[in-house]
mmCIF file with all atom_site columns, C-alpha atoms in Angstrom:
data_model
loop_
_atom_site.group_PDB
_atom_site.id
_atom_site.type_symbol
_atom_site.label_atom_id
_atom_site.label_alt_id
_atom_site.label_comp_id
_atom_site.label_asym_id
_atom_site.label_entity_id
_atom_site.label_seq_id
_atom_site.pdbx_PDB_ins_code
_atom_site.Cartn_x
_atom_site.Cartn_y
_atom_site.Cartn_z
_atom_site.occupancy
_atom_site.B_iso_or_equiv
_atom_site.pdbx_formal_charge
_atom_site.auth_seq_id
_atom_site.auth_comp_id
_atom_site.auth_asym_id
_atom_site.auth_atom_id
_atom_site.pdbx_PDB_model_num
ATOM 1   C CA . MET A 1 1   ? 14.421  -52.732 -72.628 1.00 54.00 ? 1   MET A CA 1
ATOM 2   C CA . ALA A 1 2   ? 16.348  -49.955 -70.587 1.00 61.00 ? 2   ALA A CA 1
ATOM 3   C CA . LYS A 1 3   ? 15.194  -46.499 -70.508 1.00 62.00 ? 3   LYS A CA 1
ATOM 4   C CA . ASP A 1 4   ? 17.445  -43.920 -72.313 1.00 63.00 ? 4   ASP A CA 1
ATOM 5   C CA . PRO A 1 5   ? 19.049  -41.983 -69.487 1.00 60.00 ? 5   PRO A CA 1
ATOM 6   C CA . LYS A 1 6   ? 19.012  -38.894 -72.039 1.00 57.00 ? 6   LYS A CA 1
ATOM 7   C CA . SER A 1 7   ? 15.204  -38.450 -71.601 1.00 62.00 ? 7   SER A CA 1
ATOM 8   C CA . CYS A 1 8   ? 14.943  -39.017 -67.807 1.00 72.00 ? 8   CYS A CA 1
ATOM 9   C CA . PHE A 1 9   ? 14.827  -35.384 -66.645 1.00 73.00 ? 9   PHE A CA 1
ATOM 10  C CA . ALA A 1 10  ? 13.816  -34.702 -63.202 1.00 72.00 ? 10  ALA A CA 1
ATOM 11  C CA . THR A 1 11  ? 10.260  -34.043 -62.277 1.00 73.00 ? 11  THR A CA 1
ATOM 12  C CA . LEU A 1 12  ? 10.381  -30.692 -60.698 1.00 79.00 ? 12  LEU A CA 1
ATOM 13  C CA . LEU A 1 13  ? 7.042   -28.624 -59.636 1.00 80.00 ? 13  LEU A CA 1
ATOM 14  C CA . GLU A 1 14  ? 6.750   -24.793 -59.097 1.00 86.00 ? 14  GLU A CA 1
ATOM 15  C CA . LEU A 1 15  ? 6.199   -24.013 -55.726 1.00 86.00 ? 15  LEU A CA 1
ATOM 16  C CA . ARG A 1 16  ? 5.119   -20.026 -55.416 1.00 89.00 ? 16  ARG A CA 1
ATOM 17  C CA . ARG A 1 17  ? 3.208   -17.907 -52.737 1.00 88.00 ? 17  ARG A CA 1
ATOM 18  C CA . CYS A 1 18  ? 0.819   -15.176 -52.776 1.00 91.00 ? 18  CYS A CA 1
ATOM 19  C CA . GLU A 1 19  ? 2.122   -12.333 -50.433 1.00 93.00 ? 19  GLU A CA 1
ATOM 20  C CA . GLY A 1 20  ? -0.124  -12.084 -47.280 1.00 92.00 ? 20  GLY A CA 1
ATOM 21  C CA . VAL A 1 21  ? -1.949  -15.486 -47.613 1.00 90.00 ? 21  VAL A CA 1
ATOM 22  C CA . PRO A 1 22  ? -2.045  -17.117 -44.091 1.00 90.00 ? 22  PRO A CA 1
ATOM 23  C CA . VAL A 1 23  ? -0.931  -20.426 -43.164 1.00 90.00 ? 23  VAL A CA 1
ATOM 24  C CA . THR A 1 24  ? -2.555  -21.814 -40.194 1.00 91.00 ? 24  THR A CA 1
ATOM 25  C CA . PRO A 1 25  ? -0.250  -24.242 -38.281 1.00 94.00 ? 25  PRO A CA 1
ATOM 26  C CA . GLY A 1 26  ? -1.240  -27.352 -36.311 1.00 95.00 ? 26  GLY A CA 1
ATOM 27  C CA . ILE A 1 27  ? -3.677  -30.513 -36.641 1.00 97.00 ? 27  ILE A CA 1
ATOM 28  C CA . LYS A 1 28  ? -7.087  -30.749 -35.403 1.00 96.00 ? 28  LYS A CA 1
ATOM 29  C CA . ARG A 1 29  ? -8.190  -32.501 -32.188 1.00 96.00 ? 29  ARG A CA 1
ATOM 30  C CA . SER A 1 30  ? -8.670  -36.045 -33.241 1.00 97.00 ? 30  SER A CA 1
ATOM 31  C CA . ALA A 1 31  ? -6.482  -38.587 -35.057 1.00 97.00 ? 31  ALA A CA 1
ATOM 32  C CA . TYR A 1 32  ? -7.667  -41.546 -36.472 1.00 98.00 ? 32  TYR A CA 1
ATOM 33  C CA . LEU A 1 33  ? -5.565  -44.960 -35.998 1.00 98.00 ? 33  LEU A CA 1
ATOM 34  C CA . ILE A 1 34  ? -5.811  -48.472 -37.388 1.00 98.00 ? 34  ILE A CA 1
ATOM 35  C CA . PRO A 1 35  ? -3.341  -51.727 -37.307 1.00 98.00 ? 35  PRO A CA 1
ATOM 36  C CA . VAL A 1 36  ? -1.525  -52.100 -40.608 1.00 98.00 ? 36  VAL A CA 1
ATOM 37  C CA . SER A 1 37  ? -2.845  -55.818 -40.185 1.00 97.00 ? 37  SER A CA 1
ATOM 38  C CA . SER A 1 38  ? -6.501  -54.622 -40.692 1.00 98.00 ? 38  SER A CA 1
ATOM 39  C CA . ILE A 1 39  ? -5.880  -52.942 -44.168 1.00 98.00 ? 39  ILE A CA 1
ATOM 40  C CA . LEU A 1 40  ? -6.610  -55.325 -46.949 1.00 98.00 ? 40  LEU A CA 1
ATOM 41  C CA . GLY A 1 41  ? -6.053  -52.840 -49.801 1.00 97.00 ? 41  GLY A CA 1
ATOM 42  C CA . TRP A 1 42  ? -4.132  -49.402 -50.154 1.00 98.00 ? 42  TRP A CA 1
ATOM 43  C CA . PRO A 1 43  ? -4.660  -46.246 -51.851 1.00 97.00 ? 43  PRO A CA 1
ATOM 44  C CA . LYS A 1 44  ? -1.717  -45.327 -54.428 1.00 96.00 ? 44  LYS A CA 1
ATOM 45  C CA . LEU A 1 45  ? 0.415   -42.571 -55.199 1.00 95.00 ? 45  LEU A CA 1
ATOM 46  C CA . PRO A 1 46  ? 0.514   -41.973 -58.877 1.00 93.00 ? 46  PRO A CA 1
ATOM 47  C CA . VAL A 1 47  ? 3.899   -42.352 -60.358 1.00 90.00 ? 47  VAL A CA 1
ATOM 48  C CA . ASP A 1 48  ? 5.803   -41.585 -63.672 1.00 87.00 ? 48  ASP A CA 1
ATOM 49  C CA . GLU A 1 49  ? 7.441   -44.342 -66.075 1.00 85.00 ? 49  GLU A CA 1
ATOM 50  C CA . TYR A 1 50  ? 10.438  -44.369 -63.682 1.00 85.00 ? 50  TYR A CA 1
ATOM 51  C CA . GLY A 1 51  ? 8.513   -44.944 -60.355 1.00 85.00 ? 51  GLY A CA 1
ATOM 52  C CA . ARG A 1 52  ? 8.804   -41.403 -59.146 1.00 85.00 ? 52  ARG A CA 1
ATOM 53  C CA . PRO A 1 53  ? 5.934   -40.001 -57.360 1.00 87.00 ? 53  PRO A CA 1
ATOM 54  C CA . THR A 1 54  ? 4.115   -37.300 -59.477 1.00 88.00 ? 54  THR A CA 1
ATOM 55  C CA . SER A 1 55  ? 1.602   -36.206 -56.785 1.00 91.00 ? 55  SER A CA 1
ATOM 56  C CA . ALA A 1 56  ? 1.467   -36.111 -52.971 1.00 93.00 ? 56  ALA A CA 1
ATOM 57  C CA . THR A 1 57  ? -2.167  -37.120 -52.991 1.00 96.00 ? 57  THR A CA 1
ATOM 58  C CA . TYR A 1 58  ? -3.449  -40.707 -52.572 1.00 97.00 ? 58  TYR A CA 1
ATOM 59  C CA . GLU A 1 59  ? -5.778  -42.012 -55.447 1.00 96.00 ? 59  GLU A CA 1
ATOM 60  C CA . GLY A 1 60  ? -8.368  -44.433 -54.069 1.00 96.00 ? 60  GLY A CA 1
ATOM 61  C CA . ALA A 1 61  ? -9.345  -45.689 -50.850 1.00 96.00 ? 61  ALA A CA 1
ATOM 62  C CA . PHE A 1 62  ? -8.242  -48.070 -47.951 1.00 97.00 ? 62  PHE A CA 1
ATOM 63  C CA . THR A 1 63  ? -10.016 -51.170 -48.127 1.00 97.00 ? 63  THR A CA 1
ATOM 64  C CA . LEU A 1 64  ? -10.354 -52.682 -44.475 1.00 98.00 ? 64  LEU A CA 1
ATOM 65  C CA . ALA A 1 65  ? -11.061 -56.026 -43.406 1.00 97.00 ? 65  ALA A CA 1
ATOM 66  C CA . GLU A 1 66  ? -14.631 -56.884 -42.440 1.00 97.00 ? 66  GLU A CA 1
ATOM 67  C CA . GLY A 1 67  ? -15.722 -55.084 -39.409 1.00 96.00 ? 67  GLY A CA 1
ATOM 68  C CA . GLU A 1 68  ? -12.729 -53.131 -38.987 1.00 97.00 ? 68  GLU A CA 1
ATOM 69  C CA . LYS A 1 69  ? -12.705 -49.348 -38.176 1.00 97.00 ? 69  LYS A CA 1
ATOM 70  C CA . PHE A 1 70  ? -10.361 -46.276 -37.922 1.00 98.00 ? 70  PHE A CA 1
ATOM 71  C CA . LYS A 1 71  ? -10.314 -45.714 -34.037 1.00 97.00 ? 71  LYS A CA 1
ATOM 72  C CA . ARG A 1 72  ? -10.263 -42.073 -32.900 1.00 97.00 ? 72  ARG A CA 1
ATOM 73  C CA . TYR A 1 73  ? -7.926  -40.605 -30.561 1.00 97.00 ? 73  TYR A CA 1
ATOM 74  C CA . ASP A 1 74  ? -8.646  -37.236 -29.131 1.00 97.00 ? 74  ASP A CA 1
ATOM 75  C CA . HIS A 1 75  ? -5.707  -35.205 -28.095 1.00 97.00 ? 75  HIS A CA 1
ATOM 76  C CA . LEU A 1 76  ? -4.888  -31.713 -27.260 1.00 97.00 ? 76  LEU A CA 1
ATOM 77  C CA . PRO A 1 77  ? -4.133  -29.762 -30.734 1.00 96.00 ? 77  PRO A CA 1
ATOM 78  C CA . SER A 1 78  ? -1.884  -27.064 -28.547 1.00 95.00 ? 78  SER A CA 1
ATOM 79  C CA . LYS A 1 79  ? 0.605   -29.914 -27.653 1.00 96.00 ? 79  LYS A CA 1
ATOM 80  C CA . ALA A 1 80  ? 0.334   -31.808 -30.973 1.00 97.00 ? 80  ALA A CA 1
ATOM 81  C CA . GLU A 1 81  ? 3.470   -31.858 -33.370 1.00 97.00 ? 81  GLU A CA 1
ATOM 82  C CA . PHE A 1 82  ? 3.268   -33.050 -37.036 1.00 97.00 ? 82  PHE A CA 1
ATOM 83  C CA . LYS A 1 83  ? 6.376   -32.621 -39.058 1.00 97.00 ? 83  LYS A CA 1
ATOM 84  C CA . SER A 1 84  ? 8.629   -34.611 -41.413 1.00 97.00 ? 84  SER A CA 1
ATOM 85  C CA . GLU A 1 85  ? 12.313  -34.427 -42.554 1.00 97.00 ? 85  GLU A CA 1
ATOM 86  C CA . SER A 1 86  ? 14.445  -36.159 -45.317 1.00 97.00 ? 86  SER A CA 1
ATOM 87  C CA . GLN A 1 87  ? 16.477  -39.235 -44.458 1.00 97.00 ? 87  GLN A CA 1
ATOM 88  C CA . GLY A 1 88  ? 19.250  -41.351 -46.098 1.00 96.00 ? 88  GLY A CA 1
ATOM 89  C CA . GLU A 1 89  ? 21.366  -40.662 -49.136 1.00 96.00 ? 89  GLU A CA 1
ATOM 90  C CA . GLU A 1 90  ? 21.007  -40.037 -52.573 1.00 91.00 ? 90  GLU A CA 1
ATOM 91  C CA . PRO A 1 91  ? 19.602  -41.776 -54.642 1.00 89.00 ? 91  PRO A CA 1
ATOM 92  C CA . SER A 1 92  ? 17.721  -43.466 -51.631 1.00 92.00 ? 92  SER A CA 1
ATOM 93  C CA . LYS A 1 93  ? 16.513  -40.862 -49.870 1.00 94.00 ? 93  LYS A CA 1
ATOM 94  C CA . THR A 1 94  ? 12.930  -41.042 -48.022 1.00 94.00 ? 94  THR A CA 1
ATOM 95  C CA . PHE A 1 95  ? 10.873  -38.987 -45.529 1.00 97.00 ? 95  PHE A CA 1
ATOM 96  C CA . LYS A 1 96  ? 10.875  -39.615 -41.834 1.00 98.00 ? 96  LYS A CA 1
ATOM 97  C CA . VAL A 1 97  ? 7.326   -38.615 -40.891 1.00 98.00 ? 97  VAL A CA 1
ATOM 98  C CA . THR A 1 98  ? 6.705   -37.946 -37.159 1.00 98.00 ? 98  THR A CA 1
ATOM 99  C CA . THR A 1 99  ? 3.404   -36.959 -35.127 1.00 98.00 ? 99  THR A CA 1
ATOM 100 C CA . THR A 1 100 ? 3.059   -36.554 -31.288 1.00 98.00 ? 100 THR A CA 1
ATOM 101 C CA . ILE A 1 101 ? -0.448  -36.389 -29.984 1.00 97.00 ? 101 ILE A CA 1
ATOM 102 C CA . VAL A 1 102 ? -1.187  -35.776 -26.188 1.00 97.00 ? 102 VAL A CA 1
ATOM 103 C CA . HIS A 1 103 ? -4.239  -37.110 -24.871 1.00 97.00 ? 103 HIS A CA 1
ATOM 104 C CA . PRO A 1 104 ? -5.339  -35.576 -21.381 1.00 95.00 ? 104 PRO A CA 1
ATOM 105 C CA . GLY A 1 105 ? -6.346  -38.664 -19.804 1.00 94.00 ? 105 GLY A CA 1
ATOM 106 C CA . ILE A 1 106 ? -3.923  -41.139 -17.467 1.00 95.00 ? 106 ILE A CA 1
ATOM 107 C CA . GLY A 1 107 ? -6.567  -43.542 -16.457 1.00 96.00 ? 107 GLY A CA 1
ATOM 108 C CA . PRO A 1 108 ? -7.710  -47.106 -17.421 1.00 97.00 ? 108 PRO A CA 1
ATOM 109 C CA . GLU A 1 109 ? -8.826  -46.140 -20.844 1.00 96.00 ? 109 GLU A CA 1
ATOM 110 C CA . ALA A 1 110 ? -5.391  -44.415 -21.695 1.00 96.00 ? 110 ALA A CA 1
ATOM 111 C CA . ALA A 1 111 ? -3.345  -47.049 -20.469 1.00 97.00 ? 111 ALA A CA 1
ATOM 112 C CA . ALA A 1 112 ? -5.179  -49.886 -22.206 1.00 97.00 ? 112 ALA A CA 1
ATOM 113 C CA . ALA A 1 113 ? -4.936  -47.853 -25.455 1.00 96.00 ? 113 ALA A CA 1
ATOM 114 C CA . ALA A 1 114 ? -0.941  -47.506 -24.684 1.00 96.00 ? 114 ALA A CA 1
ATOM 115 C CA . THR A 1 115 ? -0.862  -51.036 -24.262 1.00 96.00 ? 115 THR A CA 1
ATOM 116 C CA . THR A 1 116 ? -2.311  -52.391 -27.452 1.00 95.00 ? 116 THR A CA 1
ATOM 117 C CA . LEU A 1 117 ? -0.554  -49.936 -29.317 1.00 96.00 ? 117 LEU A CA 1
ATOM 118 C CA . ILE A 1 118 ? 3.171   -50.609 -28.147 1.00 94.00 ? 118 ILE A CA 1
ATOM 119 C CA . ASN A 1 119 ? 3.978   -53.576 -30.212 1.00 94.00 ? 119 ASN A CA 1
ATOM 120 C CA . SER A 1 120 ? 1.730   -52.793 -33.257 1.00 94.00 ? 120 SER A CA 1
ATOM 121 C CA . ARG A 1 121 ? 2.178   -51.295 -36.581 1.00 97.00 ? 121 ARG A CA 1
ATOM 122 C CA . VAL A 1 122 ? -0.464  -48.728 -37.554 1.00 98.00 ? 122 VAL A CA 1
ATOM 123 C CA . ILE A 1 123 ? -1.239  -45.867 -39.851 1.00 97.00 ? 123 ILE A CA 1
ATOM 124 C CA . ALA A 1 124 ? -2.964  -42.589 -38.714 1.00 98.00 ? 124 ALA A CA 1
ATOM 125 C CA . ILE A 1 125 ? -4.828  -40.082 -40.346 1.00 98.00 ? 125 ILE A CA 1
ATOM 126 C CA . VAL A 1 126 ? -4.588  -36.654 -39.076 1.00 97.00 ? 126 VAL A CA 1
ATOM 127 C CA . GLU A 1 127 ? -6.448  -33.617 -40.333 1.00 96.00 ? 127 GLU A CA 1
ATOM 128 C CA . ASP A 1 128 ? -4.602  -30.149 -40.705 1.00 96.00 ? 128 ASP A CA 1
ATOM 129 C CA . MET A 1 129 ? -6.343  -26.892 -39.848 1.00 95.00 ? 129 MET A CA 1
ATOM 130 C CA . GLU A 1 130 ? -7.551  -26.431 -43.487 1.00 93.00 ? 130 GLU A CA 1
ATOM 131 C CA . GLY A 1 131 ? -9.501  -29.337 -43.275 1.00 94.00 ? 131 GLY A CA 1
ATOM 132 C CA . ARG A 1 132 ? -6.982  -31.711 -45.576 1.00 95.00 ? 132 ARG A CA 1
ATOM 133 C CA . TYR A 1 133 ? -6.380  -35.329 -44.210 1.00 97.00 ? 133 TYR A CA 1
ATOM 134 C CA . ARG A 1 134 ? -2.896  -36.786 -44.353 1.00 97.00 ? 134 ARG A CA 1
ATOM 135 C CA . VAL A 1 135 ? -1.451  -40.112 -43.735 1.00 98.00 ? 135 VAL A CA 1
ATOM 136 C CA . VAL A 1 136 ? 1.284   -41.189 -41.546 1.00 98.00 ? 136 VAL A CA 1
ATOM 137 C CA . GLY A 1 137 ? 2.650   -44.477 -42.530 1.00 98.00 ? 137 GLY A CA 1
ATOM 138 C CA . CYS A 1 138 ? 2.638   -46.258 -45.995 1.00 96.00 ? 138 CYS A CA 1
ATOM 139 C CA . GLU A 1 139 ? 2.496   -49.766 -47.256 1.00 96.00 ? 139 GLU A CA 1
ATOM 140 C CA . LYS A 1 140 ? 5.661   -50.048 -48.618 1.00 95.00 ? 140 LYS A CA 1
ATOM 141 C CA . TYR A 1 141 ? 7.423   -49.467 -44.836 1.00 96.00 ? 141 TYR A CA 1
ATOM 142 C CA . ASN A 1 142 ? 4.735   -51.537 -43.053 1.00 97.00 ? 142 ASN A CA 1
ATOM 143 C CA . GLY A 1 143 ? 2.863   -48.363 -41.421 1.00 97.00 ? 143 GLY A CA 1
ATOM 144 C CA . ALA A 1 144 ? 3.983   -46.365 -38.351 1.00 98.00 ? 144 ALA A CA 1
ATOM 145 C CA . THR A 1 145 ? 5.381   -47.388 -35.073 1.00 97.00 ? 145 THR A CA 1
ATOM 146 C CA . VAL A 1 146 ? 4.058   -45.970 -31.951 1.00 97.00 ? 146 VAL A CA 1
ATOM 147 C CA . SER A 1 147 ? 5.781   -45.274 -28.703 1.00 97.00 ? 147 SER A CA 1
ATOM 148 C CA . PRO A 1 148 ? 3.476   -44.473 -25.871 1.00 97.00 ? 148 PRO A CA 1
ATOM 149 C CA . SER A 1 149 ? 4.400   -42.523 -22.638 1.00 97.00 ? 149 SER A CA 1
ATOM 150 C CA . ARG A 1 150 ? 2.661   -41.432 -19.660 1.00 96.00 ? 150 ARG A CA 1
ATOM 151 C CA . ASP A 1 151 ? 3.052   -38.202 -17.374 1.00 95.00 ? 151 ASP A CA 1
ATOM 152 C CA . ASN A 1 152 ? 1.018   -37.982 -13.980 1.00 95.00 ? 152 ASN A CA 1
ATOM 153 C CA . GLY A 1 153 ? 2.516   -34.423 -13.735 1.00 91.00 ? 153 GLY A CA 1
ATOM 154 C CA . GLN A 1 154 ? 4.005   -32.654 -10.775 1.00 89.00 ? 154 GLN A CA 1
ATOM 155 C CA . GLY A 1 155 ? 2.159   -30.786 -7.775  1.00 89.00 ? 155 GLY A CA 1
ATOM 156 C CA . ALA A 1 156 ? -0.777  -29.219 -8.030  1.00 86.00 ? 156 ALA A CA 1
ATOM 157 C CA . THR A 1 157 ? -0.490  -27.423 -11.475 1.00 85.00 ? 157 THR A CA 1
ATOM 158 C CA . GLY A 1 158 ? 1.584   -30.120 -13.121 1.00 85.00 ? 158 GLY A CA 1
ATOM 159 C CA . SER A 1 159 ? 0.285   -31.213 -16.778 1.00 90.00 ? 159 SER A CA 1
ATOM 160 C CA . ALA A 1 160 ? -0.991  -34.791 -17.023 1.00 93.00 ? 160 ALA A CA 1
ATOM 161 C CA . GLY A 1 161 ? -1.557  -37.061 -19.926 1.00 96.00 ? 161 GLY A CA 1
ATOM 162 C CA . THR A 1 162 ? -0.629  -39.918 -22.450 1.00 97.00 ? 162 THR A CA 1
ATOM 163 C CA . THR A 1 163 ? 1.631   -39.166 -25.046 1.00 97.00 ? 163 THR A CA 1
ATOM 164 C CA . PHE A 1 164 ? 1.541   -41.301 -28.443 1.00 98.00 ? 164 PHE A CA 1
ATOM 165 C CA . ALA A 1 165 ? 4.671   -40.510 -30.564 1.00 98.00 ? 165 ALA A CA 1
ATOM 166 C CA . LEU A 1 166 ? 4.295   -42.021 -34.253 1.00 98.00 ? 166 LEU A CA 1
ATOM 167 C CA . GLU A 1 167 ? 7.302   -42.319 -36.684 1.00 98.00 ? 167 GLU A CA 1
ATOM 168 C CA . ALA A 1 168 ? 6.859   -43.539 -40.309 1.00 98.00 ? 168 ALA A CA 1
ATOM 169 C CA . ASP A 1 169 ? 9.391   -43.708 -43.216 1.00 97.00 ? 169 ASP A CA 1
ATOM 170 C CA . ASP A 1 170 ? 7.630   -42.733 -46.515 1.00 96.00 ? 170 ASP A CA 1
ATOM 171 C CA . ALA A 1 171 ? 8.536   -42.120 -49.998 1.00 92.00 ? 171 ALA A CA 1
ATOM 172 C CA . ALA A 1 172 ? 6.433   -38.967 -49.885 1.00 93.00 ? 172 ALA A CA 1
ATOM 173 C CA . ASP A 1 173 ? 5.623   -36.378 -47.421 1.00 95.00 ? 173 ASP A CA 1
ATOM 174 C CA . ALA A 1 174 ? 2.863   -37.754 -45.359 1.00 96.00 ? 174 ALA A CA 1
ATOM 175 C CA . PRO A 1 175 ? 0.443   -38.142 -48.543 1.00 97.00 ? 175 PRO A CA 1
ATOM 176 C CA . PHE A 1 176 ? -2.951  -36.233 -48.552 1.00 97.00 ? 176 PHE A CA 1
ATOM 177 C CA . TYR A 1 177 ? -5.795  -38.549 -48.464 1.00 97.00 ? 177 TYR A CA 1
ATOM 178 C CA . ASN A 1 178 ? -8.989  -37.854 -49.990 1.00 95.00 ? 178 ASN A CA 1
ATOM 179 C CA . GLY A 1 179 ? -11.148 -40.961 -49.508 1.00 95.00 ? 179 GLY A CA 1
ATOM 180 C CA . PRO A 1 180 ? -13.695 -42.305 -46.735 1.00 96.00 ? 180 PRO A CA 1
ATOM 181 C CA . ILE A 1 181 ? -12.623 -42.837 -43.074 1.00 97.00 ? 181 ILE A CA 1
ATOM 182 C CA . PRO A 1 182 ? -14.725 -45.405 -41.484 1.00 96.00 ? 182 PRO A CA 1
ATOM 183 C CA . THR A 1 183 ? -15.080 -44.848 -37.658 1.00 96.00 ? 183 THR A CA 1
ATOM 184 C CA . GLU A 1 184 ? -17.253 -46.112 -35.011 1.00 95.00 ? 184 GLU A CA 1
ATOM 185 C CA . ASP A 1 185 ? -19.197 -42.728 -35.423 1.00 93.00 ? 185 ASP A CA 1
ATOM 186 C CA . GLY A 1 186 ? -19.723 -43.035 -38.946 1.00 94.00 ? 186 GLY A CA 1
ATOM 187 C CA . ILE A 1 187 ? -17.873 -42.552 -42.281 1.00 94.00 ? 187 ILE A CA 1
ATOM 188 C CA . ILE A 1 188 ? -15.717 -39.312 -42.176 1.00 92.00 ? 188 ILE A CA 1
ATOM 189 C CA . ASN A 1 189 ? -15.144 -37.768 -45.775 1.00 82.00 ? 189 ASN A CA 1
ATOM 190 C CA . GLU A 1 190 ? -18.507 -39.815 -46.626 1.00 68.00 ? 190 GLU A CA 1
ATOM 191 C CA . GLY A 1 191 ? -19.140 -39.600 -50.587 1.00 55.00 ? 191 GLY A CA 1
ATOM 192 C CA . ALA A 1 192 ? -15.274 -39.225 -51.289 1.00 52.00 ? 192 ALA A CA 1
ATOM 193 C CA . ALA A 1 193 ? -13.977 -41.050 -54.364 1.00 47.00 ? 193 ALA A CA 1
ATOM 194 C CA . THR A 1 194 ? -12.924 -44.634 -53.761 1.00 45.00 ? 194 THR A CA 1
ATOM 195 C CA . GLU A 1 195 ? -11.602 -45.672 -57.260 1.00 44.00 ? 195 GLU A CA 1
ATOM 196 C CA . PRO A 1 196 ? -7.932  -44.847 -58.346 1.00 39.00 ? 196 PRO A CA 1
#
């Protein structure tokens, strides 16, 4: 049965600000990446009867293939970028979410990490300065692409490092994630709810 267009009102939320409340920019020093192929189940964004997201926070948790864990990528927070912008045309607009992290290493480990990522679809989880986790890459658009690059620096004072630039399409603006994040060092956010 077709929905009555007269009852289809846009869903808008108020957005207010308390004067003087600080906003801390940036992301913390570790990002967590995993190949899309290692994900068996995805958390979901709540939607209304028209399929429009009603929240920017995922419900549920990632289900990973047996033995798979998120890989930790340490980086320099002062050089990190995490942003989004709208793309496309109405009524098919989405978000382009980009994240750039710079690892200070240029040795064999950094080169190996870059080599494994160059043709892989991944998702990344980053933590903002308030301790909230956000996801780069979604199920619908097959995660994020990664473009690695290396700079050995110039002269005696040049800055050297390996850069990982991630880019993802998403219907939401890098959704927040409250579920557990299994890593080689243990579970981050352990005890978080896993049921939608």
